[in-house]
Amino acid sequence: MSENPGLHELLRWYVDAGIDETIGERPIDRYQVRVSPTAVAMVPARAPVAAPAAPAAAPPPAPPRRRQTAPTLEALREAIESFDCPLKRGATRTVFADGNPRAPVMVIGEAPGADEDRIGLPFVGASGKLLDRMLASIGLDRASNVYITNIVNWRPPGNRKPTPAEIEACLPFIERHIELVAPEILVLCGGAATSALLASHEPISRIRGRWFEYTSPGLPHPINVIATYHPAFLLRTPGQKREAWCDLRAIRKRLDQGLARSKGDAGNPT
Ligand code: URA
């Protein structure tokens, strides 16, 4: 029996929740990992993700990051539902995902709002309705070819933004979620999802509309990822819809290129 039963129980709880391994002996510099620009016209020549200025003093080493290993989406949903995070205690429901888990496009937003918290599905309020219209404009809809989730699964109190610590705590879940869906294209809506998953400090106005590659140990190959404005921002700032429209067209074009490639392959078996 452990001398510290509380710690023992906590470790047991992590294992039961499917968190049974850590990665790496060393802390990961999240500003440097996972993003590599793809060679496409929209990517500028300079490095897309600026390294942060050197800190005056070395930060304390971060604890090793844990990975989620849930083998299926259902197991992941259960792990998330049994995760005891402070955000969850203030929310009514866990908001997992909506749409087709086999879809070629996975959209990731920030956090559930009041409507999502009430209904238990992502993007069902005013910004969700705009998101649906945006997706429909390029032939996408959650009933058939889009899968939608958020970077955190619970509504922050008063609809505030999730804090960096809350996002960090939920990151293993969204990383595993992406691995399990393994879409062709990942669309990050807004700054929170973008900075967390692209490990970038660039403002969304600068990073949106450019293609990157998202990699993760559980993915067989990198995924095309693009960031765009959050629909809630577009509702407040309709003048930016033009840029969001450019991003949508870039997504459509990339999907069509993939389709054209697979049709070409089918027609030419050699
Ligand atoms: N905003 C988000 O980022 N996600 C939702 O699910 C709803 C609003």
Tab-separated table of N, CA and C and ligand atoms in Angstrom, residues 95 109-113 116 121-125 127-128 148-150 189 230 232, ligand 1:
chain	number	residue	atom	x	y	z
A	95	VAL	N	-19.568	18.602	-23.600
A	95	VAL	CA	-19.873	18.738	-25.037
A	95	VAL	C	-18.756	18.035	-25.800
A	109	GLY	N	-13.327	24.345	-32.539
A	109	GLY	CA	-13.591	25.675	-32.000
A	109	GLY	C	-12.954	25.840	-30.635
A	110	GLU	N	-13.487	26.801	-29.906
A	110	GLU	CA	-12.845	27.171	-28.639
A	110	GLU	C	-13.457	26.407	-27.455
A	111	ALA	N	-14.689	26.728	-27.135
A	111	ALA	CA	-15.333	26.129	-25.963
A	111	ALA	C	-16.840	26.255	-26.133
A	112	PRO	N	-17.586	25.345	-25.522
A	112	PRO	CA	-19.047	25.482	-25.608
A	112	PRO	C	-19.514	26.798	-24.988
A	113	GLY	N	-20.600	27.317	-25.532
A	113	GLY	CA	-21.267	28.473	-24.931
A	113	GLY	C	-22.529	28.003	-24.225
A	116	GLU	N	-24.687	25.456	-26.238
A	116	GLU	CA	-24.021	24.162	-26.350
A	116	GLU	C	-24.067	23.428	-25.005
A	121	LEU	N	-24.187	19.717	-27.545
A	121	LEU	CA	-23.518	19.577	-28.849
A	121	LEU	C	-22.767	20.863	-29.169
A	122	PRO	N	-21.655	20.755	-29.907
A	122	PRO	CA	-20.891	21.965	-30.216
A	122	PRO	C	-21.550	22.808	-31.304
A	123	PHE	N	-21.346	24.096	-31.224
A	123	PHE	CA	-21.766	25.040	-32.269
A	123	PHE	C	-23.240	24.883	-32.652
A	124	VAL	N	-24.103	25.039	-31.662
A	124	VAL	CA	-25.539	25.006	-31.964
A	124	VAL	C	-26.202	26.360	-31.725
A	125	GLY	N	-25.451	27.329	-31.204
A	125	GLY	CA	-26.007	28.653	-30.966
A	125	GLY	C	-25.823	29.551	-32.184
A	127	SER	N	-23.324	31.425	-33.222
A	127	SER	CA	-22.097	31.260	-34.014
A	127	SER	C	-22.102	29.921	-34.744
A	128	GLY	N	-22.764	28.928	-34.161
A	128	GLY	CA	-22.877	27.635	-34.843
A	128	GLY	C	-23.706	27.747	-36.114
A	148	ILE	N	-17.250	18.116	-35.868
A	148	ILE	CA	-17.015	19.370	-35.134
A	148	ILE	C	-16.801	19.098	-33.651
A	149	THR	N	-15.775	19.736	-33.100
A	149	THR	CA	-15.586	19.672	-31.652
A	149	THR	C	-14.918	20.969	-31.184
A	150	ASN	N	-14.504	20.991	-29.939
A	150	ASN	CA	-13.876	22.185	-29.360
A	150	ASN	C	-12.584	21.810	-28.658
A	189	CYS	N	-10.861	27.124	-35.664
A	189	CYS	CA	-11.655	28.357	-35.642
A	189	CYS	C	-11.226	29.221	-34.459
A	230	HIS	N	-12.973	32.834	-35.922
A	230	HIS	CA	-14.064	32.174	-35.211
A	230	HIS	C	-15.385	32.823	-35.649
A	232	ALA	N	-17.983	33.489	-34.023
A	232	ALA	CA	-18.466	34.500	-33.062
A	232	ALA	C	-17.787	35.839	-33.334
B	1	URA	N1	-18.075	28.648	-29.772
B	1	URA	C1	-17.181	27.644	-29.827
B	1	URA	O1	-15.992	27.845	-29.943
B	1	URA	N2	-17.652	26.426	-29.745
B	1	URA	C2	-18.937	26.149	-29.619
B	1	URA	O2	-19.274	24.976	-29.554
B	1	URA	C3	-19.831	27.221	-29.587
B	1	URA	C4	-19.387	28.467	-29.657
